[in-house]
PDB file of C-alpha atoms in Angstrom:
ATOM      1  CA  MET A   1      92.940 103.123  77.648  1.00 53.00           C
ATOM      2  CA  LYS A   2      93.152  99.397  76.803  1.00 54.00           C
ATOM      3  CA  ASN A   3      95.442 100.039  73.809  1.00 61.00           C
ATOM      4  CA  GLY A   4      97.813 102.082  75.950  1.00 64.00           C
ATOM      5  CA  LEU A   5      97.964  99.447  78.667  1.00 60.00           C
ATOM      6  CA  ILE A   6      98.202  96.538  76.191  1.00 63.00           C
ATOM      7  CA  GLY A   7     100.926  98.390  74.260  1.00 58.00           C
ATOM      8  CA  ARG A   8     102.948  98.851  77.454  1.00 56.00           C
ATOM      9  CA  ILE A   9     102.534  95.193  78.396  1.00 56.00           C
ATOM     10  CA  CYS A  10     103.746  94.140  74.927  1.00 52.00           C
ATOM     11  CA  ASN A  11     106.782  96.432  75.257  1.00 53.00           C
ATOM     12  CA  VAL A  12     107.596  94.930  78.659  1.00 48.00           C
ATOM     13  CA  LYS A  13     107.317  91.407  77.210  1.00 49.00           C
ATOM     14  CA  ARG A  14     109.681  92.342  74.367  1.00 51.00           C
ATOM     15  CA  LEU A  15     112.092  93.831  76.874  1.00 40.00           C
ATOM     16  CA  LEU A  16     111.981  90.633  78.945  1.00 47.00           C
ATOM     17  CA  TRP A  17     112.990  88.648  75.836  1.00 48.00           C
ATOM     18  CA  ILE A  18     115.698  91.049  74.730  1.00 49.00           C
ATOM     19  CA  MET A  19     117.281  91.693  78.146  1.00 46.00           C
ATOM     20  CA  PRO A  20     118.809  88.205  78.683  1.00 48.00           C
ATOM     21  CA  ILE A  21     120.258  88.213  75.175  1.00 46.00           C
ATOM     22  CA  PHE A  22     121.743  91.671  75.728  1.00 43.00           C
ATOM     23  CA  LEU A  23     123.219  90.652  79.090  1.00 40.00           C
ATOM     24  CA  PHE A  24     124.681  87.474  77.593  1.00 41.00           C
ATOM     25  CA  PHE A  25     126.592  89.373  74.906  1.00 43.00           C
ATOM     26  CA  PHE A  26     127.419  92.288  77.187  1.00 44.00           C
ATOM     27  CA  ASN A  27     129.180  89.814  79.516  1.00 41.00           C
ATOM     28  CA  ALA A  28     130.653  87.744  76.683  1.00 40.00           C
ATOM     29  CA  GLU A  29     134.153  87.641  78.181  1.00 41.00           C
ATOM     30  CA  LYS A  30     132.766  86.170  81.391  1.00 43.00           C
ATOM     31  CA  ASN A  31     130.422  83.820  79.551  1.00 48.00           C
ATOM     32  CA  PHE A  32     133.192  82.441  77.355  1.00 55.00           C
ATOM     33  CA  ALA A  33     135.967  82.781  79.919  1.00 74.00           C
ATOM     34  CA  CYS A  34     138.499  80.121  80.689  1.00 85.00           C
ATOM     35  CA  ASN A  35     137.367  77.743  83.426  1.00 87.00           C
ATOM     36  CA  CYS A  36     140.213  76.440  85.531  1.00 87.00           C
ATOM     37  CA  PRO A  37     139.481  73.472  87.777  1.00 82.00           C
ATOM     38  CA  GLU A  38     139.075  74.496  91.392  1.00 83.00           C
ATOM     39  CA  ASP A  39     141.748  73.043  93.658  1.00 81.00           C
ATOM     40  CA  THR A  40     140.868  72.587  97.310  1.00 87.00           C
ATOM     41  CA  ALA A  41     144.249  71.116  98.296  1.00 89.00           C
ATOM     42  CA  SER A  42     146.622  73.086 100.491  1.00 92.00           C
ATOM     43  CA  PRO A  43     149.071  75.409  98.687  1.00 92.00           C
ATOM     44  CA  GLU A  44     151.934  73.053  99.616  1.00 94.00           C
ATOM     45  CA  ASP A  45     150.116  70.076  98.080  1.00 95.00           C
ATOM     46  CA  GLN A  46     149.267  72.125  94.982  1.00 95.00           C
ATOM     47  CA  ILE A  47     152.930  73.058  94.525  1.00 95.00           C
ATOM     48  CA  GLU A  48     154.054  69.466  95.054  1.00 96.00           C
ATOM     49  CA  PHE A  49     151.523  68.210  92.493  1.00 95.00           C
ATOM     50  CA  ALA A  50     152.547  70.944  90.014  1.00 96.00           C
ATOM     51  CA  PHE A  51     156.201  69.989  90.544  1.00 96.00           C
ATOM     52  CA  LYS A  52     155.485  66.353  89.693  1.00 95.00           C
ATOM     53  CA  ASP A  53     153.122  67.143  86.818  1.00 95.00           C
ATOM     54  CA  SER A  54     155.075  69.898  85.035  1.00 96.00           C
ATOM     55  CA  THR A  55     157.822  69.467  82.455  1.00 95.00           C
ATOM     56  CA  ALA A  56     159.723  72.562  83.581  1.00 95.00           C
ATOM     57  CA  ILE A  57     159.631  75.112  86.385  1.00 96.00           C
ATOM     58  CA  PHE A  58     161.808  78.189  86.048  1.00 96.00           C
ATOM     59  CA  SER A  59     162.076  81.885  86.791  1.00 96.00           C
ATOM     60  CA  GLY A  60     163.059  84.445  84.245  1.00 96.00           C
ATOM     61  CA  GLU A  61     162.514  87.811  82.647  1.00 97.00           C
ATOM     62  CA  VAL A  62     160.325  88.160  79.570  1.00 98.00           C
ATOM     63  CA  ILE A  63     162.493  89.399  76.692  1.00 97.00           C
ATOM     64  CA  THR A  64     160.002  89.292  73.816  1.00 97.00           C
ATOM     65  CA  ILE A  65     156.390  88.390  73.100  1.00 97.00           C
ATOM     66  CA  LYS A  66     155.444  87.625  69.501  1.00 96.00           C
ATOM     67  CA  ARG A  67     152.474  86.156  67.681  1.00 94.00           C
ATOM     68  CA  HIS A  68     153.003  82.635  66.426  1.00 92.00           C
ATOM     69  CA  PRO A  69     153.637  82.700  62.635  1.00 92.00           C
ATOM     70  CA  LYS A  70     150.989  80.024  62.027  1.00 90.00           C
ATOM     71  CA  SER A  71     148.299  81.193  64.478  1.00 90.00           C
ATOM     72  CA  ASP A  72     147.061  84.505  65.827  1.00 87.00           C
ATOM     73  CA  PHE A  73     145.729  82.586  68.819  1.00 92.00           C
ATOM     74  CA  ILE A  74     149.174  81.620  70.143  1.00 94.00           C
ATOM     75  CA  LEU A  75     151.870  83.861  71.588  1.00 96.00           C
ATOM     76  CA  ILE A  76     155.555  82.953  71.698  1.00 96.00           C
ATOM     77  CA  VAL A  77     157.210  84.232  74.869  1.00 97.00           C
ATOM     78  CA  LYS A  78     160.994  84.309  75.174  1.00 97.00           C
ATOM     79  CA  PHE A  79     162.570  84.343  78.637  1.00 97.00           C
ATOM     80  CA  LYS A  80     166.038  85.129  79.904  1.00 96.00           C
ATOM     81  CA  LEU A  81     166.431  82.400  82.522  1.00 94.00           C
ATOM     82  CA  GLU A  82     167.449  83.195  86.075  1.00 94.00           C
ATOM     83  CA  ASN A  83     166.781  79.920  87.901  1.00 94.00           C
ATOM     84  CA  PHE A  84     165.150  76.561  87.347  1.00 92.00           C
ATOM     85  CA  TRP A  85     163.676  73.984  89.696  1.00 96.00           C
ATOM     86  CA  LYS A  86     162.746  71.366  87.151  1.00 94.00           C
ATOM     87  CA  GLY A  87     164.305  70.764  83.756  1.00 89.00           C
ATOM     88  CA  SER A  88     167.700  71.843  82.513  1.00 80.00           C
ATOM     89  CA  PHE A  89     168.057  74.740  80.126  1.00 78.00           C
ATOM     90  CA  VAL A  90     170.544  77.213  78.752  1.00 76.00           C
ATOM     91  CA  LYS A  91     170.191  80.975  79.192  1.00 85.00           C
ATOM     92  CA  ASP A  92     167.053  81.554  77.067  1.00 89.00           C
ATOM     93  CA  LEU A  93     163.816  79.618  76.875  1.00 91.00           C
ATOM     94  CA  ILE A  94     160.757  79.942  74.651  1.00 94.00           C
ATOM     95  CA  ILE A  95     157.253  78.913  75.700  1.00 95.00           C
ATOM     96  CA  ASN A  96     153.804  79.273  74.153  1.00 96.00           C
ATOM     97  CA  THR A  97     150.606  80.576  75.667  1.00 96.00           C
ATOM     98  CA  ALA A  98     147.192  81.268  74.221  1.00 95.00           C
ATOM     99  CA  ASN A  99     146.529  84.829  73.112  1.00 90.00           C
ATOM    100  CA  GLY A 100     144.000  86.027  75.661  1.00 76.00           C
ATOM    101  CA  GLY A 101     142.376  85.078  78.929  1.00 65.00           C
ATOM    102  CA  THR A 102     139.264  83.555  77.385  1.00 79.00           C
ATOM    103  CA  ALA A 103     141.522  80.869  75.883  1.00 85.00           C
ATOM    104  CA  CYS A 104     143.343  80.445  79.217  1.00 92.00           C
ATOM    105  CA  GLY A 105     146.444  82.289  77.991  1.00 94.00           C
ATOM    106  CA  TYR A 106     148.716  83.894  80.563  1.00 95.00           C
ATOM    107  CA  ARG A 107     149.174  87.634  79.990  1.00 94.00           C
ATOM    108  CA  PHE A 108     152.931  88.092  80.209  1.00 97.00           C
ATOM    109  CA  GLU A 109     154.526  91.534  79.989  1.00 97.00           C
ATOM    110  CA  THR A 110     157.998  92.269  78.649  1.00 97.00           C
ATOM    111  CA  SER A 111     160.698  93.174  81.194  1.00 97.00           C
ATOM    112  CA  LYS A 112     158.774  91.558  84.061  1.00 98.00           C
ATOM    113  CA  LYS A 113     160.052  88.496  85.920  1.00 98.00           C
ATOM    114  CA  TYR A 114     157.944  85.386  86.404  1.00 98.00           C
ATOM    115  CA  LEU A 115     157.904  81.993  88.033  1.00 98.00           C
ATOM    116  CA  VAL A 116     156.682  79.711  85.238  1.00 97.00           C
ATOM    117  CA  TYR A 117     155.203  76.230  85.435  1.00 97.00           C
ATOM    118  CA  ALA A 118     155.492  74.848  81.891  1.00 97.00           C
ATOM    119  CA  TYR A 119     153.985  71.725  80.385  1.00 96.00           C
ATOM    120  CA  GLY A 120     154.382  69.733  77.193  1.00 95.00           C
ATOM    121  CA  LYS A 121     157.370  68.431  75.291  1.00 93.00           C
ATOM    122  CA  ARG A 122     160.745  69.929  76.158  1.00 85.00           C
ATOM    123  CA  ASN A 123     160.990  71.718  72.793  1.00 87.00           C
ATOM    124  CA  ASP A 124     157.305  72.775  72.795  1.00 92.00           C
ATOM    125  CA  LEU A 125     156.530  74.078  76.275  1.00 96.00           C
ATOM    126  CA  SER A 126     153.424  76.049  77.157  1.00 96.00           C
ATOM    127  CA  THR A 127     151.614  77.518  80.143  1.00 96.00           C
ATOM    128  CA  THR A 128     148.157  78.854  80.986  1.00 95.00           C
ATOM    129  CA  ILE A 129     146.419  80.891  83.645  1.00 93.00           C
ATOM    130  CA  CYS A 130     145.326  77.575  85.187  1.00 93.00           C
ATOM    131  CA  THR A 131     148.893  76.811  86.325  1.00 95.00           C
ATOM    132  CA  ARG A 132     150.719  78.376  89.266  1.00 95.00           C
ATOM    133  CA  THR A 133     152.627  80.672  86.874  1.00 97.00           C
ATOM    134  CA  ASP A 134     152.850  84.168  88.367  1.00 96.00           C
ATOM    135  CA  LEU A 135     155.166  87.107  88.959  1.00 97.00           C
ATOM    136  CA  ILE A 136     158.299  85.979  90.800  1.00 96.00           C
ATOM    137  CA  GLU A 137     158.362  88.951  93.167  1.00 93.00           C
ATOM    138  CA  ASN A 138     157.340  87.795  96.656  1.00 87.00           C
ATOM    139  CA  ASN A 139     156.210  84.441  95.271  1.00 93.00           C
ATOM    140  CA  LYS A 140     155.703  82.003  98.125  1.00 93.00           C
ATOM    141  CA  ASP A 141     156.197  78.927  95.887  1.00 96.00           C
ATOM    142  CA  VAL A 142     159.975  79.434  95.720  1.00 96.00           C
ATOM    143  CA  LYS A 143     160.765  78.104  99.221  1.00 95.00           C
ATOM    144  CA  ILE A 144     158.761  74.944  98.653  1.00 96.00           C
ATOM    145  CA  LEU A 145     160.243  74.502  95.159  1.00 97.00           C
ATOM    146  CA  ASP A 146     163.765  74.798  96.614  1.00 96.00           C
ATOM    147  CA  LYS A 147     162.916  72.003  99.067  1.00 95.00           C
ATOM    148  CA  LEU A 148     161.390  69.812  96.345  1.00 95.00           C
ATOM    149  CA  LYS A 149     164.383  70.337  94.058  1.00 93.00           C
ATOM    150  CA  LYS A 150     166.784  69.225  96.826  1.00 92.00           C
ATOM    151  CA  GLN A 151     164.644  66.142  97.579  1.00 91.00           C
ATOM    152  CA  ASN A 152     164.562  65.138  93.908  1.00 86.00           C
ATOM    153  CA  ASN A 153     168.309  65.650  93.332  1.00 80.00           C
ATOM    154  CA  HIS A 154     169.253  63.074  95.971  1.00 56.00           C
TER     155      HIS A 154
END
């Protein structure tokens, strides 16, 4: 009877050691996920800060998404521009984003239209899921961006 009980206790102890390791790897995406800083400011203040901090803000339709020739971890996203609130561009614009959410990359889809907050040098723009980048449809940022653009053009 002791061997049976001791054997079960040893199995439970092994399970208690193995379980956290299993759960860690089972939830790997969450454990290694991108951590965006939490912003407690009002949406209006967030948009105003993003306007000041960004290099470019535009809306457009995704034409193509390709892997960067030098890195599998970077995607090159080409947009057909529709409007811009910050920056001045021609009809097409290319930005970079990381390939995957765990690296904070934004998951764009071809033929969908987005409002994009881009950062970096004018010829090397990028965005992440930590920006206000999102689908343009019903995006509440547009009204505030229109107001900010008018204020900054005077």
